[in-house]
Amino acid sequence: MTTSVKAPVGELLREWRDRRRISQLDLAISADISTRHLSFVETGRSKPSRDMVLRLGEHLDIPLRERNRLLLAAGYAPAYGESDIGAPEMAVVREAVRRLLAGHDPYPAAVVDRGWNLVDANLSLGLLTEGISADLLTGSVNVLRATLHPDGMAPRVLNLGEWRAHLLGRLRRQVEQTADAGLAELLEELRGYPCDDEVPEVEIPGPGDIFVPLRYRHGDLELTFFSTVATFGTPLDVTVAELVIESFFPADPATAAFLRERVTG
């Protein structure tokens, strides 16, 4: 949980409002406060109540972790807990995640935290991790690093430029959404990885395209996947709010048949 704050709460609120591209008037109307009061809060002339901080954080769609930081900056205790995923009170979450992962077999699925570090995965994810350097799968495994690193999945991704652009775009939007310095550093690291394929700046669909596929070489086969992302719908804990479940589905009949036969075999 965040425990140190350098900027005053008004400055932080103004930064988030600017990041969301919301005017003082629009935020004041949506949060049901006067623009004068909001202006005084942002300039430090007025101290917001705890309820006011939480209300503004909700209307600005600020991540729970950063809402705690706002509360600390205003002199209040954090409102949202941050439980270790292995804690007893997280047993119901772990069970739900395991059921989702197991139910997705024979298709790959994984759970990552806010930094894209692997939390859990089903057995079928092993199909995509075959051949990855042991160094990338030791300790805290970062799935973006393991995917785009030249010693990772990258040599077997047949549309590496396209898939790289897709992943970096997601990470860039996450950095803009959360203002997380660690994610910004990860983005710069990944941008420095070599890629011989052309990396499109904008994802423009070709004829008949409906999603960005992952085209993956497995031995002599070409497997094609698309992915979906799921999060917990009503999180009140920082850790739960930051969990992301990424599920891969076969994008063509040949891939679906191979995955089914792989399990029965």
Coordinates of C-alpha atoms in Angstrom, one line a residue:
M1 CA 0.0 0.0 0.0
T2 CA 1.2 3.5 -0.8
T3 CA 2.5 5.1 2.4
S4 CA 4.5 8.2 1.3
V5 CA 3.1 11.3 -0.5
K6 CA 5.1 14.3 -1.7
A7 CA 2.5 16.4 -3.5
P8 CA -0.5 18.1 -1.8
V9 CA -3.9 16.6 -2.4
G10 CA -5.1 19.6 -4.5
E11 CA -2.2 19.3 -6.9
L12 CA -2.7 15.6 -7.3
L13 CA -6.4 16.1 -8.0
R14 CA -5.7 18.7 -10.6
E15 CA -3.1 16.4 -12.2
W16 CA -5.7 13.6 -12.5
R17 CA -8.4 16.0 -13.8
D18 CA -5.9 17.2 -16.5
R19 CA -5.0 13.6 -17.3
R20 CA -8.7 12.8 -17.8
R21 CA -9.2 15.9 -19.9
I22 CA -12.1 17.1 -17.7
S23 CA -12.8 20.7 -17.0
Q24 CA -13.3 22.0 -13.5
L25 CA -16.9 22.8 -14.4
D26 CA -17.6 19.3 -15.7
L27 CA -16.1 17.6 -12.7
A28 CA -17.9 19.9 -10.3
I29 CA -21.2 19.1 -12.0
S30 CA -20.7 15.4 -12.0
A31 CA -19.5 15.3 -8.4
D32 CA -22.3 17.7 -7.3
I33 CA -20.0 20.4 -5.8
S34 CA -19.5 24.0 -6.6
T35 CA -16.7 25.0 -9.1
R36 CA -15.6 27.5 -6.4
H37 CA -15.1 24.8 -3.8
L38 CA -13.3 22.6 -6.3
S39 CA -11.0 25.4 -7.3
F40 CA -10.2 26.1 -3.7
V41 CA -9.4 22.4 -3.1
E42 CA -7.1 22.3 -6.1
T43 CA -5.2 25.4 -5.1
G44 CA -4.9 24.3 -1.5
R45 CA -7.1 27.1 -0.1
S46 CA -9.6 24.5 1.2
K47 CA -9.0 21.1 2.7
P48 CA -11.4 18.5 1.2
S49 CA -13.3 16.1 3.5
R50 CA -12.6 12.4 3.3
D51 CA -15.9 11.9 1.5
M52 CA -15.0 14.6 -0.9
V53 CA -11.7 12.9 -1.8
L54 CA -13.4 9.6 -2.4
R55 CA -16.2 11.2 -4.4
L56 CA -13.7 13.0 -6.7
G57 CA -11.6 9.9 -7.0
E58 CA -14.7 8.0 -8.1
H59 CA -15.8 10.6 -10.7
L60 CA -12.2 10.8 -12.1
D61 CA -12.1 7.0 -12.3
I62 CA -8.8 7.0 -10.4
P63 CA -7.3 3.5 -9.6
L64 CA -7.9 2.4 -6.0
R65 CA -4.2 2.5 -5.3
E66 CA -4.0 6.1 -6.2
R67 CA -7.2 7.0 -4.3
N68 CA -5.4 5.8 -1.2
R69 CA -2.6 8.1 -2.1
L70 CA -5.0 11.0 -2.4
L71 CA -6.4 10.2 1.0
L72 CA -2.9 10.2 2.5
A73 CA -2.1 13.5 0.9
A74 CA -5.3 14.9 2.5
G75 CA -4.3 13.6 5.9
Y76 CA -6.7 10.6 6.0
A77 CA -6.1 6.9 6.3
P78 CA -6.3 4.8 3.2
A79 CA -9.8 3.4 2.5
Y80 CA -8.8 0.4 0.3
G81 CA -6.9 -2.6 1.6
E82 CA -4.1 -4.3 -0.3
S83 CA -4.0 -8.0 0.5
D84 CA -1.3 -10.4 -0.4
I85 CA -2.7 -12.8 -3.0
G86 CA -1.7 -15.7 -0.7
A87 CA -3.5 -14.3 2.4
P88 CA -6.4 -16.4 3.9
E89 CA -8.9 -13.7 3.1
M90 CA -8.0 -14.0 -0.6
A91 CA -8.9 -17.7 -0.7
V92 CA -12.2 -17.0 -2.4
V93 CA -10.4 -14.9 -5.1
R94 CA -7.8 -17.6 -5.6
E95 CA -10.5 -20.2 -6.0
A96 CA -12.4 -18.1 -8.5
V97 CA -9.3 -17.6 -10.5
R98 CA -8.4 -21.2 -10.5
R99 CA -11.9 -22.2 -11.7
L100 CA -11.7 -19.7 -14.5
L101 CA -8.3 -20.9 -15.6
A102 CA -9.1 -24.6 -15.4
G103 CA -12.3 -24.1 -17.2
H104 CA -10.5 -22.5 -20.1
D105 CA -8.4 -25.5 -20.8
P106 CA -7.5 -26.7 -23.5
Y107 CA -6.9 -23.0 -24.4
P108 CA -4.2 -20.9 -22.8
A109 CA -5.0 -18.5 -20.0
A110 CA -3.0 -16.5 -17.5
V111 CA -3.6 -14.0 -14.6
V112 CA -1.3 -11.0 -14.2
D113 CA -1.0 -8.2 -11.7
R114 CA -0.7 -4.5 -12.3
G115 CA 2.9 -4.8 -13.5
W116 CA 2.1 -7.6 -15.9
N117 CA 3.8 -10.1 -13.6
L118 CA 2.4 -13.7 -13.8
V119 CA 0.2 -14.6 -10.8
D120 CA -1.3 -17.9 -12.1
A121 CA -1.9 -19.8 -15.3
N122 CA -3.5 -22.9 -16.6
L123 CA -1.6 -25.9 -18.0
S124 CA -2.3 -24.9 -21.6
L125 CA -0.2 -21.8 -21.3
G126 CA 2.8 -24.1 -21.4
L127 CA 2.2 -24.3 -25.2
L128 CA 3.2 -20.6 -25.5
T129 CA 6.1 -20.7 -23.0
E130 CA 8.0 -23.6 -24.7
G131 CA 11.4 -22.5 -25.8
I132 CA 11.6 -19.4 -23.6
S133 CA 14.9 -18.8 -21.9
A134 CA 14.9 -20.0 -18.3
D135 CA 16.1 -16.6 -17.2
L136 CA 12.8 -15.1 -18.3
L137 CA 10.8 -17.7 -16.4
T138 CA 12.7 -17.5 -13.1
G139 CA 11.5 -15.5 -10.1
S140 CA 8.9 -12.9 -10.9
V141 CA 7.9 -13.6 -14.5
N142 CA 6.9 -10.6 -16.5
V143 CA 4.7 -11.7 -19.3
L144 CA 5.4 -8.7 -21.6
R145 CA 9.1 -9.2 -21.2
A146 CA 8.8 -12.9 -21.8
T147 CA 6.7 -12.3 -24.9
L148 CA 8.8 -9.5 -26.6
H149 CA 12.3 -10.4 -25.5
P150 CA 14.5 -12.0 -28.3
D151 CA 15.1 -14.9 -25.9
G152 CA 11.4 -15.2 -25.2
M153 CA 8.4 -15.9 -27.4
A154 CA 9.4 -13.3 -30.0
P155 CA 11.3 -15.6 -32.4
R156 CA 8.1 -17.8 -32.7
V157 CA 5.6 -15.0 -33.1
L158 CA 5.0 -14.8 -36.9
N159 CA 3.4 -11.4 -36.8
L160 CA 5.8 -9.9 -34.2
G161 CA 5.5 -6.3 -35.4
E162 CA 1.8 -6.4 -35.3
W163 CA 1.6 -8.2 -31.9
R164 CA 4.3 -6.0 -30.5
A165 CA 2.4 -2.8 -31.5
H166 CA -0.7 -4.2 -29.9
L167 CA 1.0 -5.0 -26.6
L168 CA 2.9 -1.7 -26.4
G169 CA -0.3 0.1 -27.2
R170 CA -2.1 -1.5 -24.3
L171 CA 0.8 -0.8 -22.0
R172 CA 1.0 2.8 -23.1
R173 CA -2.7 3.3 -22.4
Q174 CA -2.2 1.8 -19.0
V175 CA 0.6 4.2 -18.2
E176 CA -1.7 7.1 -19.3
Q177 CA -4.5 5.7 -17.2
T178 CA -2.5 5.0 -14.0
A179 CA 0.5 7.4 -14.2
D180 CA 2.6 4.4 -12.9
A181 CA 6.3 5.1 -13.0
G182 CA 7.2 1.4 -13.0
L183 CA 5.0 0.7 -16.0
A184 CA 6.5 3.7 -17.8
E185 CA 10.0 2.2 -17.2
L186 CA 8.8 -1.2 -18.5
L187 CA 7.4 0.5 -21.6
E188 CA 10.7 2.1 -22.4
E189 CA 12.5 -1.2 -21.8
L190 CA 10.2 -3.1 -24.2
R191 CA 10.5 -0.4 -26.8
G192 CA 14.3 -1.0 -26.9
Y193 CA 13.9 -4.7 -27.8
P194 CA 14.9 -5.5 -31.4
C195 CA 12.2 -6.3 -33.9
D196 CA 12.9 -7.0 -37.6
D197 CA 9.2 -6.7 -38.5
E198 CA 7.5 -3.4 -39.3
V199 CA 5.8 -2.1 -36.2
P200 CA 2.6 -0.2 -37.2
E201 CA 2.0 3.0 -35.3
V202 CA -1.8 2.6 -35.6
E203 CA -3.7 -0.6 -35.7
I204 CA -5.7 -0.4 -38.9
P205 CA -7.7 -3.6 -39.9
G206 CA -7.2 -5.2 -43.2
P207 CA -10.1 -6.8 -45.2
G208 CA -12.1 -9.1 -43.0
D209 CA -10.0 -8.4 -39.8
I210 CA -12.0 -8.1 -36.6
F211 CA -9.2 -8.4 -34.0
V212 CA -5.4 -8.4 -33.8
P213 CA -4.4 -12.1 -33.9
L214 CA -1.4 -13.8 -32.3
R215 CA 0.2 -16.0 -35.0
Y216 CA 2.5 -18.4 -33.3
R217 CA 4.8 -21.1 -34.7
H218 CA 4.8 -24.4 -32.9
G219 CA 7.1 -26.8 -34.5
D220 CA 5.9 -27.0 -38.1
L221 CA 2.5 -25.6 -37.3
E222 CA 1.1 -22.1 -37.4
L223 CA -1.4 -21.5 -34.6
T224 CA -3.6 -18.5 -34.5
F225 CA -5.2 -17.0 -31.4
F226 CA -7.2 -14.0 -30.3
S227 CA -7.4 -12.9 -26.6
T228 CA -10.0 -11.5 -24.2
V229 CA -9.4 -9.7 -21.0
A230 CA -11.4 -10.0 -17.8
T231 CA -11.3 -8.2 -14.4
F232 CA -13.2 -8.4 -11.2
G233 CA -16.4 -6.3 -11.5
T234 CA -16.7 -4.9 -8.0
P235 CA -13.3 -4.8 -6.4
L236 CA -12.8 -3.0 -3.1
D237 CA -9.2 -4.3 -2.5
V238 CA -6.2 -2.9 -4.5
T239 CA -4.8 -6.3 -5.3
V240 CA -8.1 -7.6 -6.6
A241 CA -8.7 -4.5 -8.6
E242 CA -5.4 -4.9 -10.4
L243 CA -5.7 -8.5 -11.4
V244 CA -6.2 -9.2 -15.1
I245 CA -7.2 -12.5 -16.6
E246 CA -6.1 -12.9 -20.2
S247 CA -7.7 -15.8 -22.1
F248 CA -6.6 -17.0 -25.5
F249 CA -9.0 -18.6 -28.0
P250 CA -8.3 -20.4 -31.3
A251 CA -8.9 -18.1 -34.2
D252 CA -9.3 -20.8 -36.8
P253 CA -10.5 -24.4 -36.9
A254 CA -7.0 -25.9 -37.4
T255 CA -5.8 -24.3 -34.1
A256 CA -8.9 -25.4 -32.2
A257 CA -8.5 -29.0 -33.5
F258 CA -4.8 -29.1 -32.6
L259 CA -5.5 -27.9 -29.0
R260 CA -8.2 -30.4 -28.5
E261 CA -6.1 -33.2 -29.8
R262 CA -3.1 -32.1 -27.7
V263 CA -5.2 -32.6 -24.6
T264 CA -6.7 -35.9 -25.5
G265 CA -3.3 -37.1 -26.7

